[in-house]
CSV table of C-alpha atoms in Angstrom, one decimal:
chain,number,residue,atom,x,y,z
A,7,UNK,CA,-11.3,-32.2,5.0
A,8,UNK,CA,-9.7,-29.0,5.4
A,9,UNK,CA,-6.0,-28.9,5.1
A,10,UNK,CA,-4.1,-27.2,7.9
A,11,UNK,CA,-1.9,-24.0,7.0
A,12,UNK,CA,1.8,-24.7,8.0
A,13,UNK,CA,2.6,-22.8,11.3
A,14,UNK,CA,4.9,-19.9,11.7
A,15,UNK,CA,7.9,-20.4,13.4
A,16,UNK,CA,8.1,-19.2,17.1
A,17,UNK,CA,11.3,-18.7,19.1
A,18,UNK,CA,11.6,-21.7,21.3
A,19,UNK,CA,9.9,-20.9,24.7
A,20,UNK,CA,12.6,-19.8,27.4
A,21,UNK,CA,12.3,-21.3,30.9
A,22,UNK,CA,9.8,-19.4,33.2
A,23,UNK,CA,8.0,-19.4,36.7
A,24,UNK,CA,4.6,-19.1,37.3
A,25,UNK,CA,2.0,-16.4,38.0
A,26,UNK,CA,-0.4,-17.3,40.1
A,27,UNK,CA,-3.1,-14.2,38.6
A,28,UNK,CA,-2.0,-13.4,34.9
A,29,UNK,CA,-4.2,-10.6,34.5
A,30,UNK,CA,-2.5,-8.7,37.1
A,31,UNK,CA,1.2,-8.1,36.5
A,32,UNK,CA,0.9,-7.5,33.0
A,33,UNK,CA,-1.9,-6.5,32.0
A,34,UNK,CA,-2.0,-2.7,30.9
A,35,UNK,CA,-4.9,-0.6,32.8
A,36,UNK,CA,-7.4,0.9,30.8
A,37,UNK,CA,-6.6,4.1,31.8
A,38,UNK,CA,-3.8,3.9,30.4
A,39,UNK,CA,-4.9,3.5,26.8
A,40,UNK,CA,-5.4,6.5,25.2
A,41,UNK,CA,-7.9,7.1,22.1
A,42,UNK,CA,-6.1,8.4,19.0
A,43,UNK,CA,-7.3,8.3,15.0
A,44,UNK,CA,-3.8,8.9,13.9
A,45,UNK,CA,-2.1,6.4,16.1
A,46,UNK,CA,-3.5,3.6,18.8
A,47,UNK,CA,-1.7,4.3,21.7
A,48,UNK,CA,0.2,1.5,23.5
A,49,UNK,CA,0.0,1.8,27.1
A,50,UNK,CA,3.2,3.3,29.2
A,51,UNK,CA,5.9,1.2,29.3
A,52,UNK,CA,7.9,0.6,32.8
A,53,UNK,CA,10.2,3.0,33.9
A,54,UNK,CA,12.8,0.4,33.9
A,55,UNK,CA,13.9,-3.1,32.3
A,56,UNK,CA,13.2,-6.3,34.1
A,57,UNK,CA,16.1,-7.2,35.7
A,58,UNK,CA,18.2,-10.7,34.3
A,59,UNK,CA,16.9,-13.6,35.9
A,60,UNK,CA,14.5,-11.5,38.1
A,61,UNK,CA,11.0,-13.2,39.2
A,62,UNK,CA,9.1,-11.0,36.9
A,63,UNK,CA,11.2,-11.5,33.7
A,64,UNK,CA,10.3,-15.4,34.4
A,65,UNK,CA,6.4,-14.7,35.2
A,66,UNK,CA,6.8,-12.5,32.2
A,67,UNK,CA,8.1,-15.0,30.0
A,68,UNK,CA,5.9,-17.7,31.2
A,69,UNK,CA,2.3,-15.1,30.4
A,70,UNK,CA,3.5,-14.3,27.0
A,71,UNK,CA,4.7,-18.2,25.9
A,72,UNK,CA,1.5,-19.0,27.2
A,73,UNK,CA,-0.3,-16.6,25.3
A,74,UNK,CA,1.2,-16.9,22.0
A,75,UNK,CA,0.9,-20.5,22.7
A,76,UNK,CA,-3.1,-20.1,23.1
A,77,UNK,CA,-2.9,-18.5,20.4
A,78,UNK,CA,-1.3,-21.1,17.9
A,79,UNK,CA,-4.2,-23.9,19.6
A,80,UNK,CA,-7.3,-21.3,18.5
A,81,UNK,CA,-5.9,-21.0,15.3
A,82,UNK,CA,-5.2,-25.0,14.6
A,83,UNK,CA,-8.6,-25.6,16.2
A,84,UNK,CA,-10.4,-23.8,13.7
A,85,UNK,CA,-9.1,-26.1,10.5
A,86,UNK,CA,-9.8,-29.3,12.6
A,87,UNK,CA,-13.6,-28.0,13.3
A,88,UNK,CA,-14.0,-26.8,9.8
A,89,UNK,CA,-12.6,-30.4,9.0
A,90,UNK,CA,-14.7,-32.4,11.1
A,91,UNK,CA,-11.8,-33.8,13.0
A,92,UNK,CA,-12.1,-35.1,17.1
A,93,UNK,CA,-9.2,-37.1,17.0
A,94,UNK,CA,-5.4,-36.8,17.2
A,95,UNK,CA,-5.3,-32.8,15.8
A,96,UNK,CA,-8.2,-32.0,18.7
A,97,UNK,CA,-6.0,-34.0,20.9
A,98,UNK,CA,-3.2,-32.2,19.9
A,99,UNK,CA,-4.6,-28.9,20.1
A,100,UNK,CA,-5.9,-28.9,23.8
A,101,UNK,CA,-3.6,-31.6,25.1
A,102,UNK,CA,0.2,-30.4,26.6
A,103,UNK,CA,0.7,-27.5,29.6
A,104,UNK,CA,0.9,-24.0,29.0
A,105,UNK,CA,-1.8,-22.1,28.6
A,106,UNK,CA,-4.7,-24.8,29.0
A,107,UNK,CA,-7.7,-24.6,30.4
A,108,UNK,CA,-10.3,-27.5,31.5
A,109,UNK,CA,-12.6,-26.6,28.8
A,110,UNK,CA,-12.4,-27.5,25.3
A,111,UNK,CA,-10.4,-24.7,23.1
A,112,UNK,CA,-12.6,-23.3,20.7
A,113,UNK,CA,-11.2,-22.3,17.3
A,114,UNK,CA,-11.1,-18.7,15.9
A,115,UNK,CA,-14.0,-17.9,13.8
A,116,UNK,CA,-12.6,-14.9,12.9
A,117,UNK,CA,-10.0,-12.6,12.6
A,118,UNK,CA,-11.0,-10.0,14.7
A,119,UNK,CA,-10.8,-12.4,17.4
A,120,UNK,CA,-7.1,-13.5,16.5
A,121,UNK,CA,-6.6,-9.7,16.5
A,122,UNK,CA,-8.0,-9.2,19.8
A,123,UNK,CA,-5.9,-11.6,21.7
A,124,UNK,CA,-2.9,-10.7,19.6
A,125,UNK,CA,-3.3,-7.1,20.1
A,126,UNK,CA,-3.6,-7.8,23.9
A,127,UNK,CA,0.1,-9.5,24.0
A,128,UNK,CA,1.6,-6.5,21.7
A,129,UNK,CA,0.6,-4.7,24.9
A,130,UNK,CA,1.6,-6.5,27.9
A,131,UNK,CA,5.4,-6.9,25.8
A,132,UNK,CA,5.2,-3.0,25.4
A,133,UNK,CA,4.9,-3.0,29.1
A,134,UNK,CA,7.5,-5.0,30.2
A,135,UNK,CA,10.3,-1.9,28.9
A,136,UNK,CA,12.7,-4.7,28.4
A,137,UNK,CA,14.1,-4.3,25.0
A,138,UNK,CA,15.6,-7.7,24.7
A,139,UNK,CA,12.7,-9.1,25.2
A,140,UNK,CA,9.7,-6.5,23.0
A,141,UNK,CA,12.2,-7.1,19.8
A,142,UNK,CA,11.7,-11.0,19.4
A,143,UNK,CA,8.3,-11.1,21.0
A,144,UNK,CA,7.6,-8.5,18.6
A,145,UNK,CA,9.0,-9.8,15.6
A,146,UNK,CA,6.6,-13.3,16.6
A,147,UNK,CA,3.5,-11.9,17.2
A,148,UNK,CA,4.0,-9.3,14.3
A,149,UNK,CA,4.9,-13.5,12.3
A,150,UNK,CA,1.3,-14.5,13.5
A,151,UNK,CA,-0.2,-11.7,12.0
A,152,UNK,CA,0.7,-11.8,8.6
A,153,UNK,CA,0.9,-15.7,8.6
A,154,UNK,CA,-3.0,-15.6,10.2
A,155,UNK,CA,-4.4,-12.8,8.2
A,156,UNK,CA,-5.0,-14.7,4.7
A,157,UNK,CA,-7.2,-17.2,6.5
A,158,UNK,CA,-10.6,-15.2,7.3
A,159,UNK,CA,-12.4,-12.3,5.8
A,160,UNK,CA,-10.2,-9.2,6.1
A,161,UNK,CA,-11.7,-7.2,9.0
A,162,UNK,CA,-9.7,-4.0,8.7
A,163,UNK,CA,-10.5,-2.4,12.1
A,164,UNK,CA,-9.2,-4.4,14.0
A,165,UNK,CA,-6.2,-5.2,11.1
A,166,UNK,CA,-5.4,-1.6,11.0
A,167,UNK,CA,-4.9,-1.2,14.7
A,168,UNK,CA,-3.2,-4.0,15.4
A,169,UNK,CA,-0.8,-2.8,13.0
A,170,UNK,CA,-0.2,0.3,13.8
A,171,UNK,CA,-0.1,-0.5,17.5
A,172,UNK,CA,3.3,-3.1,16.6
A,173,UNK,CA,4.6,-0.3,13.5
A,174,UNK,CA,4.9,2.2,16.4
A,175,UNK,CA,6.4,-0.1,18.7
A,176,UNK,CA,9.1,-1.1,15.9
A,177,UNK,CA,9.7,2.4,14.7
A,178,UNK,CA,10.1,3.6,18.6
A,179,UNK,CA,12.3,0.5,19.7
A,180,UNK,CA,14.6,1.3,16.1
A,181,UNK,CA,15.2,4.7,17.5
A,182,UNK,CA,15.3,4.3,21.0
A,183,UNK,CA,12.9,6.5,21.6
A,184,UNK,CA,9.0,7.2,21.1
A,185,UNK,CA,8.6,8.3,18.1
A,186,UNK,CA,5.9,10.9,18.9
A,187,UNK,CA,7.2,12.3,22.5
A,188,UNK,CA,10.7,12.1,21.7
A,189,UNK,CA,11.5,10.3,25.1
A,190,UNK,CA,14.2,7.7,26.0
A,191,UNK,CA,12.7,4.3,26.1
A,192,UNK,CA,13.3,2.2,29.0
A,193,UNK,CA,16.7,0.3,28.4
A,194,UNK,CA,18.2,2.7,26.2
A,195,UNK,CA,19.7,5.2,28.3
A,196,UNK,CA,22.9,5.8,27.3
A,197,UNK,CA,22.9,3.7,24.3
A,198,UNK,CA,23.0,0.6,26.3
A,199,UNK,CA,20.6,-1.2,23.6
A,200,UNK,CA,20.6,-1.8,20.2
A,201,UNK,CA,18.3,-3.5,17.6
A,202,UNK,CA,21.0,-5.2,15.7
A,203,UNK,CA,22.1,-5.6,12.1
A,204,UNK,CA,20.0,-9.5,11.9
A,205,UNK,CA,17.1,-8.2,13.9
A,206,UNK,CA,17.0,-5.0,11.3
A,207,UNK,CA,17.0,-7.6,8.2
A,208,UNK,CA,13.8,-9.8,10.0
A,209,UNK,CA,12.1,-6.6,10.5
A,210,UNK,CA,12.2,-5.2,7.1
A,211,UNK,CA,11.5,-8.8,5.7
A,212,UNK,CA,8.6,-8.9,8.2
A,213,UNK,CA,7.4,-5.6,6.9
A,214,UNK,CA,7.3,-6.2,3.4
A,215,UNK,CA,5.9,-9.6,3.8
A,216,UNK,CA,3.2,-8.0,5.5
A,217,UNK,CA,2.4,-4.9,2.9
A,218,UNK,CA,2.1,-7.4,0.4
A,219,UNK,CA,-0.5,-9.6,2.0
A,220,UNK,CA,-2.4,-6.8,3.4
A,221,UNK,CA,-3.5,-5.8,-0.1
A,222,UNK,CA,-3.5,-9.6,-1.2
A,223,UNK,CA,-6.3,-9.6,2.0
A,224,UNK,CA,-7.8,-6.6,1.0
A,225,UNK,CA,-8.4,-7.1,-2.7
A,226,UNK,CA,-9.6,-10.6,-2.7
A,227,UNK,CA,-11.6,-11.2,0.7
A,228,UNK,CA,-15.2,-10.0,1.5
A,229,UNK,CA,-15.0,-7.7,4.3
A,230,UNK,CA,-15.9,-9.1,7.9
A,231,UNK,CA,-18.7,-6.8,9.6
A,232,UNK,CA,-17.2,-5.8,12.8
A,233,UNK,CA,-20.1,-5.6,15.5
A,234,UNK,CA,-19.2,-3.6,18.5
A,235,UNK,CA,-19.5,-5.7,22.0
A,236,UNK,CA,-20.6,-4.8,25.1
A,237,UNK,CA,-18.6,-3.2,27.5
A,238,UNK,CA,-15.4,-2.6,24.9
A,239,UNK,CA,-15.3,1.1,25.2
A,240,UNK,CA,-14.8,0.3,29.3
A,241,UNK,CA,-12.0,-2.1,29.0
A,242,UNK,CA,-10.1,-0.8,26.4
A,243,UNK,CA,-10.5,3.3,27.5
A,244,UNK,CA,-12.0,4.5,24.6
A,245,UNK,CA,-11.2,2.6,21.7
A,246,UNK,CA,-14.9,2.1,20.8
A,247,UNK,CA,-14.9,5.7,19.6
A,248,UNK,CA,-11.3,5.0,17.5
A,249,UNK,CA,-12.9,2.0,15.7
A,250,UNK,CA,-16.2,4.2,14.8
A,251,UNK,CA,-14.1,7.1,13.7
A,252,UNK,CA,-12.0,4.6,11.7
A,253,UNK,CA,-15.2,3.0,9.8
A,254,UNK,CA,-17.0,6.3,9.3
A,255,UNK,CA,-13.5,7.3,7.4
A,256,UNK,CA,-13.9,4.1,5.0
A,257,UNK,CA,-17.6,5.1,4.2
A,258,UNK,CA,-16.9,8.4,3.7
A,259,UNK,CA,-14.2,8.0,1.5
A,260,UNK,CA,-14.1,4.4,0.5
A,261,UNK,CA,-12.0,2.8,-2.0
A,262,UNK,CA,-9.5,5.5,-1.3
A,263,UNK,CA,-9.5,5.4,2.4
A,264,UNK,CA,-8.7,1.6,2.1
A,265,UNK,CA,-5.8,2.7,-0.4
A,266,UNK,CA,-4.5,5.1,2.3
A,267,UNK,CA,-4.9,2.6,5.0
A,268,UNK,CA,-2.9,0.0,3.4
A,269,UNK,CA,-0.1,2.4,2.2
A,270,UNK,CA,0.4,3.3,5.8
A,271,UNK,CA,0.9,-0.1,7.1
A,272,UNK,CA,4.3,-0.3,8.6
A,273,UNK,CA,5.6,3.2,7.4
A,274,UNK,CA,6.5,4.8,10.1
A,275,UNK,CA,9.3,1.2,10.6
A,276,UNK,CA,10.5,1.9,7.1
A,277,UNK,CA,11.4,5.4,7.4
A,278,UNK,CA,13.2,4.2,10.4
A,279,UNK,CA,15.3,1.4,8.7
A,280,UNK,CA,15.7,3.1,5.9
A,281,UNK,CA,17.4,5.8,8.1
A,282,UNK,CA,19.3,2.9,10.3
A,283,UNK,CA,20.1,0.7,7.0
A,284,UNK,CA,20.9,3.1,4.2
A,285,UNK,CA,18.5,2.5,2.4
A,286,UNK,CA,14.8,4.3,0.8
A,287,UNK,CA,13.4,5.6,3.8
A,288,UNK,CA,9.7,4.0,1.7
A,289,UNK,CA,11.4,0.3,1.6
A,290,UNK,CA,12.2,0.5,-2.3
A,291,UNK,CA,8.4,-0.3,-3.1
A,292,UNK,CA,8.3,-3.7,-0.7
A,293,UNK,CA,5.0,-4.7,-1.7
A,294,UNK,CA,3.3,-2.2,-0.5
A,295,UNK,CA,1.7,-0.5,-3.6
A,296,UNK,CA,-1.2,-1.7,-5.8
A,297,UNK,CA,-4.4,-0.5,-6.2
A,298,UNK,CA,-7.5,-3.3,-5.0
C-alpha cells in the first residue's frame, strides 16, 4: 500500500461568493500570452486592485480556493489508486464542496499535469492585480510545487516554466514593478503596498527549498517525455513553439543546459531580496548549486 506524502499547508480558505462561469472572469485570454525563451510571459494584470469586499474579490477567492483545492484531491487520489484503496481516502478525496464535480476525480499521473493546472492558477492570481492577495496565493501554489515535484519523473518543460512564470511574478511583486518594462504594478502606486519583512522570510525560505529539490528531482529521477497535445499552441498563444525551443536547447547542449536551467530557478527573486533584505543578491548558495 502506498503511503501518502504529508500535505502542504494552505492558508485557510477566506469566505467567498460564487461564480456562476469560472472560466470567464478569470481566466487570462490567449492572446494575451506572449511566447518568450528567456521568460514565459504572465498575462496583463488589471489596471486596478479588486476592491475590499467587492463581488469579484469574493468570486475570485472562491475560483482560486477551489482550484488549489482540486488540486490537493488529484494529487491525494493518485497515492490511493497506486494503493488500491476505494474506501475512506477515495471518499475523502471526492467527497466535501468546493471544487467537485459528479464524476469521479482522477489522480495525477504525472507532473506535467500538476504543472498544467498549477501554472493556470499562477495566471488567473497574476490577473487579479490585487497584491494582498498574488503574495499568499503565490507563496501556496509556489508550496505545492516544491512539495509535488519529488513525486513523479521530473518533466522539466513544464517545471521550468512554471517556475519562471511565479520567479517573475515574485521578483515583480518585491519591486513593485515589472521587472522587465519597468511599470508600476497595480496597487502600488504611490507606495501604497508592501511585501512585508515575514512575507520576505517565506519567500526566500520558499526559494531555497525549492533550488534544492529541483536538483534533488533532476539528479535522481528519469526524465518524463513530454508529448505535445492537440490544440496547446491555440489555447496557450504560442507556448507550443516556447516548449520546442526549450527542449531543442537540452539536446543541443545537454547536461549543461540542465545545469543552467536549474541555476536560474528563482534568480531573478534572490537578486530582489537580497536587494530588499541586505543580504547576497545569489541567496548565500541556498541550495541551489550542485552539479547532477
Amino acid at each position: 500500500m502506498s503511503t501518502l506524502p504529508s500535505q502542504p499547508t494552505i492558508p485557510s480558505n477566506e469566505p467567498g461568493g460564487f461564480i456562476t462561469n469560472p472560466t470567464t472572469p478569470f481566466s487570462p485570454p490567449p492572446s494575451s500570452v506572449a511566447s518568450s525563451f528567456a521568460n514565459t510571459t504572465l498575462p496583463h494584470p488589471r489596471a486596478h486592485p479588486l476592491r475590499l469586499g467587492s463581488s469579484k474579490e469574493s468570486g475570485f477567492i472562491n475560483y482560486v480556493d477551489k482550484g488549489i483545492l482540486n488540486v490537493n484531491r488529484r494529487y491525494t487520489k493518485k497515492f490511493s489508486e497506486e494503493g488500491g484503496e476505494t474506501g475512506s481516502a477515495d471518499g475523502g478525496v471526492d467527497g466535501g464542496k468546493g471544487g467537485g464535480t459528479s464524476k469521479e476525480t482522477k489522480g495525477y499521473e504525472s507532473f506535467r499535469e500538476v504543472g498544467r493546472d498549477l501554472e493556470s492558477l499562477v495566471d488567473v492570481v497574476w490577473v487579479s492585480g490585487t497584491p494582498s492577495l498574488q503574495i499568499p496565493y503565490l507563496l501556496s501554489l509556489a508550496l505545492l510545487t516544491t512539495s509535488y515535484l519529488p513525486a513523479f519523473p521530473p518533466a522539466p518543460r513544464t517545471m521550468f516554466r512554471l517556475l519562471r512564470k511565479v520567479d517573475f511574478a515574485f521578483a515583480s511583486l518585491l519591486q513593485g514593478r515589472d521587472i522587465d518594462t519597468g511599470d508600476s504594478l497595480s496597487g502600488f502606486e504611490g507606495g501604497s503596498a508592501r511585501v512585508s519583512t515575514t512575507e520576505k522570510v517565506r519567500i526566500k525560505g520558499l526559494v531555497e527549498r525549492t533550488r534544492v529539490s529541483v536538483v534533488e528531482v533532476m539528479r535522481n529521477g528519469e526524465i518524463e517525455e513530454e508529448e505535445e497535445e492537440d490544440g496547446t499552441a491555440a489555447e496557450t498563444g504560442g507556448e507550443e513553439t516556447e516548449d520546442m525551443d526549450l527542449d531543442e536547447g537540452f539536446e543541443a547542449l545537454g547536461a549543461d543546459r540542465w545545469e543552467m536551467e536549474i541555476a536560474r530557478v528563482y534568480d531573478r527573486t534572490l537578486v530582489e531580496l537580497g536587494e530588499t533584505m541586505g543580504g547576497e543578491a545569489v541567496g548565500g548558495g541556498g541550495g541551489g548549486g550542485g552539479g547532477l
